[in-house]
GROMACS .gro file of C-alpha atoms in nm:
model
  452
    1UNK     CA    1   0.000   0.000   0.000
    2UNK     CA    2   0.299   0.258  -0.033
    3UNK     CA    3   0.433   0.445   0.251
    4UNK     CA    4   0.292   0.521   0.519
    5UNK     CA    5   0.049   0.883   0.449
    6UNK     CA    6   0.046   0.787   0.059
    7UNK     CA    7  -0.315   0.706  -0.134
    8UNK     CA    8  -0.113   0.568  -0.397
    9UNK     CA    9  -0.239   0.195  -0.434
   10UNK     CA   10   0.090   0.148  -0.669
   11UNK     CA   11   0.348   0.370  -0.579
   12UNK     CA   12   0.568   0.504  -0.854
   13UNK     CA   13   0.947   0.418  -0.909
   14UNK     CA   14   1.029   0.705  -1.029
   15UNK     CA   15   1.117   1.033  -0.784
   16UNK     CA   16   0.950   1.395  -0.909
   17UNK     CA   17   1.043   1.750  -0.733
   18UNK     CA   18   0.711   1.871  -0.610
   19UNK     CA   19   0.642   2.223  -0.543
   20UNK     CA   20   0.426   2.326  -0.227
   21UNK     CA   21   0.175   2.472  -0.461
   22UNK     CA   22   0.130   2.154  -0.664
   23UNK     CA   23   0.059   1.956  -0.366
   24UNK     CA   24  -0.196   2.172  -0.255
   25UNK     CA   25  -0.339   2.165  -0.595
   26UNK     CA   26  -0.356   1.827  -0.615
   27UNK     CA   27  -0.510   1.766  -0.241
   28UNK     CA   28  -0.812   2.054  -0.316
   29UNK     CA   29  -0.867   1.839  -0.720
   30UNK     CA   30  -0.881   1.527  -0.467
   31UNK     CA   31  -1.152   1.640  -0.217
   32UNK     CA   32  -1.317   1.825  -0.521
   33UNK     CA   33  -1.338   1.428  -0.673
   34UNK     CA   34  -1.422   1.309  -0.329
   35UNK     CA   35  -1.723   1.518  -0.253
   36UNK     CA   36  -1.858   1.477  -0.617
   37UNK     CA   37  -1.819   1.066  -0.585
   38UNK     CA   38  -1.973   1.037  -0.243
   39UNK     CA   39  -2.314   1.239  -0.332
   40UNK     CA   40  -2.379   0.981  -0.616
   41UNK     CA   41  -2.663   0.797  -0.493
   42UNK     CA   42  -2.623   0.453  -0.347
   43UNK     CA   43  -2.624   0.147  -0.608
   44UNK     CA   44  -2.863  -0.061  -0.429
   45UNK     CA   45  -3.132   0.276  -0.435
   46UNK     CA   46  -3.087   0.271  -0.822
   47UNK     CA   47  -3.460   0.045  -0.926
   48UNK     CA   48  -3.455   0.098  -1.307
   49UNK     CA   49  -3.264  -0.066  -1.557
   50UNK     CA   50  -2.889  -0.034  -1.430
   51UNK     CA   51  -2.586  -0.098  -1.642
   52UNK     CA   52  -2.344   0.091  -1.403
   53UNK     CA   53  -2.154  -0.210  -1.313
   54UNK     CA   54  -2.079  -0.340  -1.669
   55UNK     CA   55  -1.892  -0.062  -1.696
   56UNK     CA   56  -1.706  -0.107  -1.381
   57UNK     CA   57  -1.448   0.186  -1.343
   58UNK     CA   58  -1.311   0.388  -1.012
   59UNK     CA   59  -1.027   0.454  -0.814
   60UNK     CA   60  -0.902   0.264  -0.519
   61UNK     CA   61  -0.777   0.492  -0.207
   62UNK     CA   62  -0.523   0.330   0.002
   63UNK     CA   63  -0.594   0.348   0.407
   64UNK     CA   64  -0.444   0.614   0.514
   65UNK     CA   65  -0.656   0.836   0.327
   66UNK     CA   66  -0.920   0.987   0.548
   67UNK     CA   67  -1.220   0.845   0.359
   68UNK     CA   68  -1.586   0.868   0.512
   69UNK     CA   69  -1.746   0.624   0.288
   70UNK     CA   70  -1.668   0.314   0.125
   71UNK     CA   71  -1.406   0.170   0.342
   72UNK     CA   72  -1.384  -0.220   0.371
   73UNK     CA   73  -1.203  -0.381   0.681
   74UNK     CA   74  -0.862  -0.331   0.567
   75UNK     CA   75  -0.940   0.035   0.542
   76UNK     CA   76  -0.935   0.065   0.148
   77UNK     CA   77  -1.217   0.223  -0.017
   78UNK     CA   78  -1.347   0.202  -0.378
   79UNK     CA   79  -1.472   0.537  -0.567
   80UNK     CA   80  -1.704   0.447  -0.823
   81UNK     CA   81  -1.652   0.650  -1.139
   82UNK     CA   82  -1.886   0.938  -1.225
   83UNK     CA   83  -1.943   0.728  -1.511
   84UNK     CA   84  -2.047   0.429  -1.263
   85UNK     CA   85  -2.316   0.688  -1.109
   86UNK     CA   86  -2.328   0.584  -0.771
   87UNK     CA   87  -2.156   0.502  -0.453
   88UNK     CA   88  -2.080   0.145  -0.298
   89UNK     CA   89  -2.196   0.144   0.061
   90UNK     CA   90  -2.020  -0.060   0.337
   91UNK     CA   91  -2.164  -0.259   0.596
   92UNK     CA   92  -1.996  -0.334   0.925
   93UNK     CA   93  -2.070  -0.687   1.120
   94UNK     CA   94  -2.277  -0.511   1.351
   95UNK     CA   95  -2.467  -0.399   1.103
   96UNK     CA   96  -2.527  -0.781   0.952
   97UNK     CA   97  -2.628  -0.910   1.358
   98UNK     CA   98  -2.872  -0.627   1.390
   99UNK     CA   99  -3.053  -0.689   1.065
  100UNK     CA  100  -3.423  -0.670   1.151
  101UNK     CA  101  -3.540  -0.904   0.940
  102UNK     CA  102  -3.471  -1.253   0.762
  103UNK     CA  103  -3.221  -1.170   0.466
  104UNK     CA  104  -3.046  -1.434   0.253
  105UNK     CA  105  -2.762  -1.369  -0.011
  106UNK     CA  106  -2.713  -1.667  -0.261
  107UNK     CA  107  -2.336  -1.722  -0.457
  108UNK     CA  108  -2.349  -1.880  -0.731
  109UNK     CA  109  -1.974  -1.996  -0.915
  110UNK     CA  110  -1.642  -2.144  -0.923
  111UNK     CA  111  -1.377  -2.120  -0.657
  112UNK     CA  112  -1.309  -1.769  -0.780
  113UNK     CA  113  -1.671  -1.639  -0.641
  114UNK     CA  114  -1.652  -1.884  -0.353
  115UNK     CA  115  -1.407  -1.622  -0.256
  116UNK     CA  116  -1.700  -1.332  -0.226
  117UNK     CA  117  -1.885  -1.637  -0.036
  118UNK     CA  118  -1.628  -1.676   0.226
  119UNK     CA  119  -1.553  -1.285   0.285
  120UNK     CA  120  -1.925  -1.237   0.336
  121UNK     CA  121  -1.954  -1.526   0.574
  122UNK     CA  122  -1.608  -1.363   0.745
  123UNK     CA  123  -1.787  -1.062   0.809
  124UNK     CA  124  -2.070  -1.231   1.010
  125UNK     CA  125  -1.785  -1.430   1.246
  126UNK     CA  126  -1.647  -1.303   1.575
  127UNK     CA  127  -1.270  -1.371   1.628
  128UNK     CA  128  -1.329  -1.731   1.813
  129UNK     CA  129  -1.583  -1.837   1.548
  130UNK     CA  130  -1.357  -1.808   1.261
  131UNK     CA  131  -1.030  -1.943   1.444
  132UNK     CA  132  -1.032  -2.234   1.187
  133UNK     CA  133  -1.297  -2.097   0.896
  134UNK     CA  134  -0.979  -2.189   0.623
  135UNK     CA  135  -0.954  -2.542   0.703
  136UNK     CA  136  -1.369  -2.607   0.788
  137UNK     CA  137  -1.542  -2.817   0.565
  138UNK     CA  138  -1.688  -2.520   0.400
  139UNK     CA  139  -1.338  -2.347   0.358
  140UNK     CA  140  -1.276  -2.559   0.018
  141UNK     CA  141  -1.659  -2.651  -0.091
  142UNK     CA  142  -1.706  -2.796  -0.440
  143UNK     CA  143  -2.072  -2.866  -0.382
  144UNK     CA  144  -2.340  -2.695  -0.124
  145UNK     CA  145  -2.240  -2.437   0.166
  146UNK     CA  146  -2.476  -2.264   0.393
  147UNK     CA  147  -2.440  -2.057   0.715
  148UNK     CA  148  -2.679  -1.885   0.899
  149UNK     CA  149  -2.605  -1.629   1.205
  150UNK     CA  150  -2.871  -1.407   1.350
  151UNK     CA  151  -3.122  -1.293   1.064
  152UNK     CA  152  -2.818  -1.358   0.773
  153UNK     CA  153  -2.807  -1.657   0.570
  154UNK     CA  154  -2.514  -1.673   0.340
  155UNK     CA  155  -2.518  -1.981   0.066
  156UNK     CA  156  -2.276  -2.111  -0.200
  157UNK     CA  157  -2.351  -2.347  -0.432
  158UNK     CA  158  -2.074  -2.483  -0.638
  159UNK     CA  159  -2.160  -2.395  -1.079
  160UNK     CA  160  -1.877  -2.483  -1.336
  161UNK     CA  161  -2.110  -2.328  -1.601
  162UNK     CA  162  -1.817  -2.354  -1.873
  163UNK     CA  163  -1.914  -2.745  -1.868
  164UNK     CA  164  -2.233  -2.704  -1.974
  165UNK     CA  165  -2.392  -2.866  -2.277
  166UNK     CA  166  -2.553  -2.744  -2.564
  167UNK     CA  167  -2.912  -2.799  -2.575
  168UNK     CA  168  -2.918  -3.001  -2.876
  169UNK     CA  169  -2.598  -3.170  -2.716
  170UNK     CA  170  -2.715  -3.307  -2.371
  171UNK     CA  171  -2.605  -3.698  -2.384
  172UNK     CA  172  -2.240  -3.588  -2.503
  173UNK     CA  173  -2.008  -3.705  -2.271
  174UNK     CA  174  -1.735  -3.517  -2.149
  175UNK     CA  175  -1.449  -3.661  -1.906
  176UNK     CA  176  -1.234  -3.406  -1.678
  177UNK     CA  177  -0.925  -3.627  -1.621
  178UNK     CA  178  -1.017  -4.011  -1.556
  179UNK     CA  179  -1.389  -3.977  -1.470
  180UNK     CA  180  -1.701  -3.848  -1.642
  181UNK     CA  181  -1.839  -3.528  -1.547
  182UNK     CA  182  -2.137  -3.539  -1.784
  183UNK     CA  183  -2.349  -3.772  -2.052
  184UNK     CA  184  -2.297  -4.160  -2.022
  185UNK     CA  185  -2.397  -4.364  -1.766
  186UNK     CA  186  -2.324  -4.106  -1.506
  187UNK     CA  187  -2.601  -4.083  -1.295
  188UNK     CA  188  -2.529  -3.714  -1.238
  189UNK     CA  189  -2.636  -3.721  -1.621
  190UNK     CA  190  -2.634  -3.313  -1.781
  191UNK     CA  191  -2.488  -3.074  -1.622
  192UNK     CA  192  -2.720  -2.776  -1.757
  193UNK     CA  193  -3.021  -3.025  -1.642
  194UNK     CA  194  -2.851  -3.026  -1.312
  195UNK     CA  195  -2.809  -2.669  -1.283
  196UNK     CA  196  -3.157  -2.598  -1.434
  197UNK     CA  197  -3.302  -2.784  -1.160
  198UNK     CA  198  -3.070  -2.618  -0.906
  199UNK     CA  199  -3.221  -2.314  -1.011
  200UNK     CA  200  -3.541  -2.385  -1.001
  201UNK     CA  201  -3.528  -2.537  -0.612
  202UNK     CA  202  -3.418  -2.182  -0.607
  203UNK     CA  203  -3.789  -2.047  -0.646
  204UNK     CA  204  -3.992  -2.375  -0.496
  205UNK     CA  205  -4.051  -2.243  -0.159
  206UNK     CA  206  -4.191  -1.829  -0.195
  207UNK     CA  207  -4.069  -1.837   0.181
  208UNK     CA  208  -3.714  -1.920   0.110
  209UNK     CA  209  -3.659  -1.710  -0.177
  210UNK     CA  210  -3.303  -1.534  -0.155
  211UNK     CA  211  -3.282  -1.163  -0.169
  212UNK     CA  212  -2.993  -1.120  -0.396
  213UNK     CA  213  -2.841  -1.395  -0.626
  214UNK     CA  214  -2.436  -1.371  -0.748
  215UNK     CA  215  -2.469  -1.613  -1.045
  216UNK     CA  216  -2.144  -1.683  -1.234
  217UNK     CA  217  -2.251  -1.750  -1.634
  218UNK     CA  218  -2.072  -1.941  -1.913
  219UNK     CA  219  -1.926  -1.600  -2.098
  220UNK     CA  220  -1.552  -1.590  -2.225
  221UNK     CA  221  -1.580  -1.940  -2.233
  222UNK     CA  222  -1.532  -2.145  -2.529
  223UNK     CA  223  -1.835  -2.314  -2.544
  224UNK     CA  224  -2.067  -2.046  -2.386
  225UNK     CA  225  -2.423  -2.006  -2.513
  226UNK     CA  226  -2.553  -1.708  -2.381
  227UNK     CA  227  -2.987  -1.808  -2.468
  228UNK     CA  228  -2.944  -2.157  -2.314
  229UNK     CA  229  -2.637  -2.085  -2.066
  230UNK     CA  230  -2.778  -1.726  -1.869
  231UNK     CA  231  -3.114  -1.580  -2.056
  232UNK     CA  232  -3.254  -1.886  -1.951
  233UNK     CA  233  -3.208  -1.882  -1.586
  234UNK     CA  234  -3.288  -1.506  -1.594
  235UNK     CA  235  -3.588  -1.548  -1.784
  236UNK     CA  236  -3.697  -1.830  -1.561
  237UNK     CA  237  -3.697  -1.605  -1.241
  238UNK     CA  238  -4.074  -1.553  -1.074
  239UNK     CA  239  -4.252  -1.210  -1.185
  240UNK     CA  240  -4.330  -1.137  -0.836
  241UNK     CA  241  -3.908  -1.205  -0.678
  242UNK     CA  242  -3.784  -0.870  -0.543
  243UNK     CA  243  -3.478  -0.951  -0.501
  244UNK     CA  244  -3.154  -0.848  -0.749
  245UNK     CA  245  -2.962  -1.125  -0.961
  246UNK     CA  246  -2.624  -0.973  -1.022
  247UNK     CA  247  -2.457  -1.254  -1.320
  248UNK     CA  248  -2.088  -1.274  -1.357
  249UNK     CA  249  -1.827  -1.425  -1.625
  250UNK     CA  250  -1.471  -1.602  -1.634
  251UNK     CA  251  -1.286  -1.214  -1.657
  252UNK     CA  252  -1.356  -1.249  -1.296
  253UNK     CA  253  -0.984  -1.342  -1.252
  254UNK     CA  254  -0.703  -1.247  -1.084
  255UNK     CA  255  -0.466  -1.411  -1.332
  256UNK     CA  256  -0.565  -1.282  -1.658
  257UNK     CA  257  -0.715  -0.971  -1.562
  258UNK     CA  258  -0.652  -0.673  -1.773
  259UNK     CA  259  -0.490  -0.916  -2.040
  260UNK     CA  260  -0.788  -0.823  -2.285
  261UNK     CA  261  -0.710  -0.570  -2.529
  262UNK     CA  262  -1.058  -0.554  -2.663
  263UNK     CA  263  -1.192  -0.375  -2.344
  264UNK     CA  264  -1.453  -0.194  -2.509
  265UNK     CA  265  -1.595  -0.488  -2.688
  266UNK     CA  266  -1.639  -0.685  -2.397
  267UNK     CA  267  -1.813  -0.398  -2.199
  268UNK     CA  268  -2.057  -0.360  -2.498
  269UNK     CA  269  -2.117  -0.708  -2.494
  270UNK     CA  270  -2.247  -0.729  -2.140
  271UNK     CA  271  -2.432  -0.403  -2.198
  272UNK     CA  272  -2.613  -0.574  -2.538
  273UNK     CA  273  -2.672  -0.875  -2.338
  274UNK     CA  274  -2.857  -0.677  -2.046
  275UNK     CA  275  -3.072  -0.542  -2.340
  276UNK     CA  276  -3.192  -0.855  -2.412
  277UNK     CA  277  -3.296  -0.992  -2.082
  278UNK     CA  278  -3.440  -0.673  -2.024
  279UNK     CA  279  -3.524  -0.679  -1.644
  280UNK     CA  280  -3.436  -0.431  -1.436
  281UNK     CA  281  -3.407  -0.653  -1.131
  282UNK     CA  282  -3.098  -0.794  -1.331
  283UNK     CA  283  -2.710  -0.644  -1.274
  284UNK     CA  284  -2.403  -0.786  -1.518
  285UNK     CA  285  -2.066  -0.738  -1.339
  286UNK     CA  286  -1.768  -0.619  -1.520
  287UNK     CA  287  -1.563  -0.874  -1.424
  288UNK     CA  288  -1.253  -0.788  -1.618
  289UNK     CA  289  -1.304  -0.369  -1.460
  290UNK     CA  290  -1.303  -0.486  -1.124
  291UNK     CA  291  -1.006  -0.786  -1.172
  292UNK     CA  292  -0.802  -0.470  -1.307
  293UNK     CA  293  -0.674  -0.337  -1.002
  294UNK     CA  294  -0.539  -0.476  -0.689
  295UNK     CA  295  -0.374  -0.770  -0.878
  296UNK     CA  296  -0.055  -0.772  -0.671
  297UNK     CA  297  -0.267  -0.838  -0.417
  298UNK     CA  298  -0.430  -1.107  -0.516
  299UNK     CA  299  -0.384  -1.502  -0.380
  300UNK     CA  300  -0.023  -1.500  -0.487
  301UNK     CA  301   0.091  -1.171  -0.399
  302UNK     CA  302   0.282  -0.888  -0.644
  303UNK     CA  303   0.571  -1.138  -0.712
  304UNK     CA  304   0.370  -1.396  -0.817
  305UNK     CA  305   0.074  -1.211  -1.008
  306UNK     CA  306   0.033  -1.447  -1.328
  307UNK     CA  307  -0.003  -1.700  -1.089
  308UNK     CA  308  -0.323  -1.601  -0.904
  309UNK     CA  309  -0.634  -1.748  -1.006
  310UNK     CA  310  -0.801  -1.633  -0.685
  311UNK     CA  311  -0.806  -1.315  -0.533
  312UNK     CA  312  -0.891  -1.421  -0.192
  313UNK     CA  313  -0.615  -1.647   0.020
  314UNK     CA  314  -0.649  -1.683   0.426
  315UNK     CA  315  -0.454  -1.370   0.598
  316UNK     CA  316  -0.154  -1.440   0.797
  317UNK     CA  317  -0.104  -1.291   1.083
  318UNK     CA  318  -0.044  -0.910   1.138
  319UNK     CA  319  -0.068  -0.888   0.752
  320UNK     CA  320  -0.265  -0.622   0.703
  321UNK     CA  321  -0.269  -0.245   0.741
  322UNK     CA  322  -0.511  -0.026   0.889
  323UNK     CA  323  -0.582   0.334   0.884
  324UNK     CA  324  -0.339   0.432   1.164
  325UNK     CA  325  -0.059   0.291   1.036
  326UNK     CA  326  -0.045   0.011   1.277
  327UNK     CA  327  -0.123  -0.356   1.205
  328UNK     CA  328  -0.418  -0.574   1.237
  329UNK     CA  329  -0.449  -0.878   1.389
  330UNK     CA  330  -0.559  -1.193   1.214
  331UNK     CA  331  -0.855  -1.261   1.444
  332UNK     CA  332  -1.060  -0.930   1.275
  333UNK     CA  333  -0.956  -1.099   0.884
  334UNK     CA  334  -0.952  -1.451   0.811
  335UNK     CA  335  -1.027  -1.413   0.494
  336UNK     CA  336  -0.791  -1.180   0.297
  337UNK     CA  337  -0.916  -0.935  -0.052
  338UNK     CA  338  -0.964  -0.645  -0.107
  339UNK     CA  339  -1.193  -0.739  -0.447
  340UNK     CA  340  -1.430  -1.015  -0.303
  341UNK     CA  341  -1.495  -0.810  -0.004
  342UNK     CA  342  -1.631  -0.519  -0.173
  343UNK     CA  343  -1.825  -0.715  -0.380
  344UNK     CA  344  -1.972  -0.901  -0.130
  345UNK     CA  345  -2.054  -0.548   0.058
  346UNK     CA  346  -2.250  -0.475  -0.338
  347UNK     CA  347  -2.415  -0.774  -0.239
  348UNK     CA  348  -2.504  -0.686   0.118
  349UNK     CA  349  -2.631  -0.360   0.021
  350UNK     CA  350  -2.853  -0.467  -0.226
  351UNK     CA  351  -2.989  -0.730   0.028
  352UNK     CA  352  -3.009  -0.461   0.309
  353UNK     CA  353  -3.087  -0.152   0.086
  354UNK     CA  354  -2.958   0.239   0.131
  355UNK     CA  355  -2.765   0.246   0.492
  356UNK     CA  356  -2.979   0.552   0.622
  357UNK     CA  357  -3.287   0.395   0.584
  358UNK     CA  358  -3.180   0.040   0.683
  359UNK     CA  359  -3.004   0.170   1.057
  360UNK     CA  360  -3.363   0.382   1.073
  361UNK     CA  361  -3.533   0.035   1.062
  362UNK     CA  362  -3.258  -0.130   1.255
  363UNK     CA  363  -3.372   0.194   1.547
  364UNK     CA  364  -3.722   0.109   1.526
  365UNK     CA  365  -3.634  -0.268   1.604
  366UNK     CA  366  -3.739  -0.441   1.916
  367UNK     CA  367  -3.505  -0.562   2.174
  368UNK     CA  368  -3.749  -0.822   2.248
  369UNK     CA  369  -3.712  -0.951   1.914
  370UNK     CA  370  -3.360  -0.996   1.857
  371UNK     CA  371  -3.281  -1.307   1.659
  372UNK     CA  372  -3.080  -1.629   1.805
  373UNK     CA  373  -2.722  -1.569   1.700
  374UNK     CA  374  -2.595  -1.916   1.705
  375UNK     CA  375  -2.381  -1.990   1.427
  376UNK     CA  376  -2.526  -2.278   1.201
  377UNK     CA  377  -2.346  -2.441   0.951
  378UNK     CA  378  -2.487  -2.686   0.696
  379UNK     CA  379  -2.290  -2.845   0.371
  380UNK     CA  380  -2.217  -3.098   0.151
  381UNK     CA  381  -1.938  -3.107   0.025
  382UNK     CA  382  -1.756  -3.344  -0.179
  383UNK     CA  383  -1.395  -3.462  -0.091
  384UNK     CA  384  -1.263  -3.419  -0.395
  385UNK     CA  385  -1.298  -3.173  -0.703
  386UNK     CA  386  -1.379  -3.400  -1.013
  387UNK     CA  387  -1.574  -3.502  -1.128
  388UNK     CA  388  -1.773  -3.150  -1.151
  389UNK     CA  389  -2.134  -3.153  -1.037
  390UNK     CA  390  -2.466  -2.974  -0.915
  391UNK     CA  391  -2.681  -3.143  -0.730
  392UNK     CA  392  -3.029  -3.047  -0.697
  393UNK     CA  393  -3.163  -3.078  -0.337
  394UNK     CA  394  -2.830  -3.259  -0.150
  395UNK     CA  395  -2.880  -3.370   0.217
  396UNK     CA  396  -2.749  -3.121   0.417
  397UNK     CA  397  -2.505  -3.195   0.710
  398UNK     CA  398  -2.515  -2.934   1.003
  399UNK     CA  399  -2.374  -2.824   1.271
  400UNK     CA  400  -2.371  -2.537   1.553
  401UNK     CA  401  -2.128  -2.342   1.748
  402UNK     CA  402  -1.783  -2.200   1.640
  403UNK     CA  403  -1.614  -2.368   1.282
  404UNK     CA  404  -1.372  -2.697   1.334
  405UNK     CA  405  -1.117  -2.849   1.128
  406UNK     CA  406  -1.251  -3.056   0.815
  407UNK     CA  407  -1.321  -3.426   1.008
  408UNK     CA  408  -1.267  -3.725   0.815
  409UNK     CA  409  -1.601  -3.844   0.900
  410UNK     CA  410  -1.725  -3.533   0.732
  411UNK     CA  411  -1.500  -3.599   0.395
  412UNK     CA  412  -1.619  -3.986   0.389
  413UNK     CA  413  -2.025  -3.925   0.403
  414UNK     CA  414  -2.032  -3.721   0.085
  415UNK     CA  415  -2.099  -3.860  -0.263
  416UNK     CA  416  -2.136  -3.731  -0.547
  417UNK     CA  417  -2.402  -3.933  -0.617
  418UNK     CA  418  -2.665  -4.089  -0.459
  419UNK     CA  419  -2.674  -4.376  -0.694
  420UNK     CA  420  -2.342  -4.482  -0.815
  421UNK     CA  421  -1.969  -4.346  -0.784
  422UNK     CA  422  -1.835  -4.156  -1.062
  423UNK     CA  423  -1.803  -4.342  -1.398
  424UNK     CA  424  -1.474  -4.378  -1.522
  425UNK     CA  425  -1.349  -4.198  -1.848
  426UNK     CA  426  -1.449  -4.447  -2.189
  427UNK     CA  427  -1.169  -4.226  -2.372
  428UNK     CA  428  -0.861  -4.225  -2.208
  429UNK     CA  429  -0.706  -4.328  -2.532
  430UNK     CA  430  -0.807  -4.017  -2.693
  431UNK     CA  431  -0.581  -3.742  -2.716
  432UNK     CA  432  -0.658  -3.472  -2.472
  433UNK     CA  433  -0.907  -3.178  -2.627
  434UNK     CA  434  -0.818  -2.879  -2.402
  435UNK     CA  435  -0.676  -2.813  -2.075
  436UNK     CA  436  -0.725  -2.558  -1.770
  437UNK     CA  437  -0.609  -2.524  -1.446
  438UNK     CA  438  -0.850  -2.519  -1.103
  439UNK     CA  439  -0.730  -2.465  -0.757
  440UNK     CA  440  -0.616  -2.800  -0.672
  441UNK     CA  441  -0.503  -2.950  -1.007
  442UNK     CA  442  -0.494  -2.899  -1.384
  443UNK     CA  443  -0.821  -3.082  -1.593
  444UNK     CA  444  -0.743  -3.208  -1.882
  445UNK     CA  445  -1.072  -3.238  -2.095
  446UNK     CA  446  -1.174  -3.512  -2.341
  447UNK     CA  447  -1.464  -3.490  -2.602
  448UNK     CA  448  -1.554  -3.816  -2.623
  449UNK     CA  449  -1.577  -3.853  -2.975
  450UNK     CA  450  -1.759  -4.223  -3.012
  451UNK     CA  451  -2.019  -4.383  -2.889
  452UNK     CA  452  -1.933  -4.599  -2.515
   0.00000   0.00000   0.00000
């Protein structure tokens, strides 16, 4: 974060000679930007159709700038662009345990927006709760997460949607490594059936519905179809939900982000496909805006940039910096980002609305009322990665009290399926169709290209 005083987030190499006058200049241009950002109105109080975060632009002040709104746990803050037209307000944990009301945020993705998953659950945790959050069961979840603390639920369901099948496609059978992760005899069977149903347990119960959804889609992909693959889902979304379904895409990415020279091509894509869903209760994130900045912060650190898939890792202690210049301690961070922290405060403020009117309601509260905060914490989660899956409905195992290590009592009673283990790969022999690497290992992808 620069030296100590600086609001540089990348300092500059090289040395100027700065007059007096120039810094004085350039401190009244700064509160001048600062007072124009912060009366933008808040992006959860924008109703109508919104495209201000598919064209995801800002500045990020370091913490030792005196900054009134905005500011995340490690004291940075994120200025929206007048071009963004509005502010990003932050919520503090008290704020999440004194929520009047049932609220329930829903993320939707890969291990990349598990990240924004375990920051928001990290914000609910006091220190001895989260003492061993990074090696829970939940910490590394390829399947179904949920935790629950006073009137929050936070969920996280686990959606590879660059394996999906075309429609016209669905018994194709595609192996990640030696097992089948779709078609065949694989009792899983499609994985866009799969997630279909997923998303429509969704919207069963009116009572459950959640009040903002973070749903990863299929786009920059190579096999991405955006009318069976996203407008689908968001077409399939009940007339009378109030809630906000914010979709992301693969430029979500610490590794490669930036890397696309076609910038303004991209943004117009998510902008033309907002058009065509048409809804205003629907948000498309800029992945590849907000994955611009902050990379050398990312999983791997500055040295090791190209090299972070994630943006989130689990902090170390006395790691961070707050805004007096001192350190903080691990037990106020376990979970370390600057990027899925602020989005999962975009996702808390859409569930909670505009902060004035949400600590009036939070005033006008009951004492009486107060909810149970006992932790809960209910999964399934397989024990290892491959093959990929979704499974609709999964029996849930839960627990109470503070998080424990991963048991291996807890690793041995999930399956991926309920019917038979994974089916091994018919193609082995084939030559391998395309590679990519995940968190714990590199898939190597086969096509199977005859009938088994």
């Amino acid at each position: 974060p620069g030296e100590k005083g600086s609001p540089l987030i990348h300092p500059s190499p090289l040395q100027f000679s700065i007059q007096l006058a120039d810094v004085q200049n350039a401190n009244d241009h700064f509160n001048a930007v600062l007072k124009e950002r912060l009366s933008m109105p808040p992006c959860q109080s924008i109703e109508e159709r919104f495209d201000g975060y598919s064209r995801w632009n800002g500045d990020w002040i370091g913490p030792e700038t005196k900054l009134d709104v905005g500011k995340i746990r490690t004291g940075w803050g994120f200025l929206p662009s007048r071009e963004m037209g509005c502010k990003i307000e932050t919520f503090s944990k008290e704020d999440l345990l004194s929520i009047p009301e049932k609220k329930s945020i829903y993320v939707i993705g890969t291990s990349r927006e598990r990240g924004v998953f375990l920051s928001l659950v990290d914000m609910l945790l006091e220190p001895k709760e989260k003492e061993h959050f990074g090696d829970s069961v939940v910490g590394q979840c390829w399947g179904r997460a949920v935790v629950e603390k006073g009137n929050m639920k936070v969920s996280y369901q686990d959606f590879r949607a660059n394996s999906f099948e075309q429609p016209d496609d669905l018994g194709a059978i595609q192996c990640h490594n030696d097992k089948v992760v779709r078609g065949g005899l694989q009792s899983n069977g499609s994985m866009l059936g799969n997630a279909t149903a997923f998303w429509n347990e969704l919207f069963e119960d009116e009572t459950m519905w959640p009040d903002v959804i973070y749903l990863l889609s299929g786009h920059k992909t190579n096999d991405f179809n955006f009318e069976a693959h996203t407008l689908s889902f968001a077409q399939n979304i009940p007339p009378s939900w109030r809630g906000t379904l914010i979709i992301g895409d693969y430029e979500f990415n610490a590794k490669r982000a930036g890397l696309d020279r076609n910038r303004q091509g991209y943004q117009d894509a998510l902008i033309k496909m907002l058009d065509v869903i048409s809804d205003p209760r629907v948000r498309w994130l800029d992945g590849e805006g907000i994955s611009t900045e902050q990379r050398m912060y990312a999983e791997r650190g500055e040295e090791q940039v190209s090299l972070s898939q994630h943006f989130h890792h689990l902090c170390e202690e006395n790691n961070l910096y707050i805004p007096s210049g001192e350190r903080m301690s691990s037990d106020v961070m376990r979970v370390c980002s600057n990027i899925t922290e602020i989005v999962a405060q975009l996702l808390v403020g859409h569930a909670l609305g505009p902060k004035d009117a949400f600590h009036k309601a939070v005033s006008q509260y009951p004492a009486k009322d107060k909810p149970d905060m006992t932790l809960t914490v209910c999964h399934d989660c397989p024990k290892e990665l491959l093959p990929f899956h979704i499974t609709p409905h999964p029996v849930l195992t839960c627990t109470t009290g503070k998080f424990h290590p991963r048991t291996k009592e807890e690793m041995d009673n999930v399956v991926v399926s309920k019917d038979s283990p994974p089916q091994k790969c018919p193609c082995l022999s084939q030559s391998v169709d395309y590679s990519f690497s995940s968190q714990s290992d590199v898939i190597h992808v086969r096509e199977c290209k005859s009938a088994y």
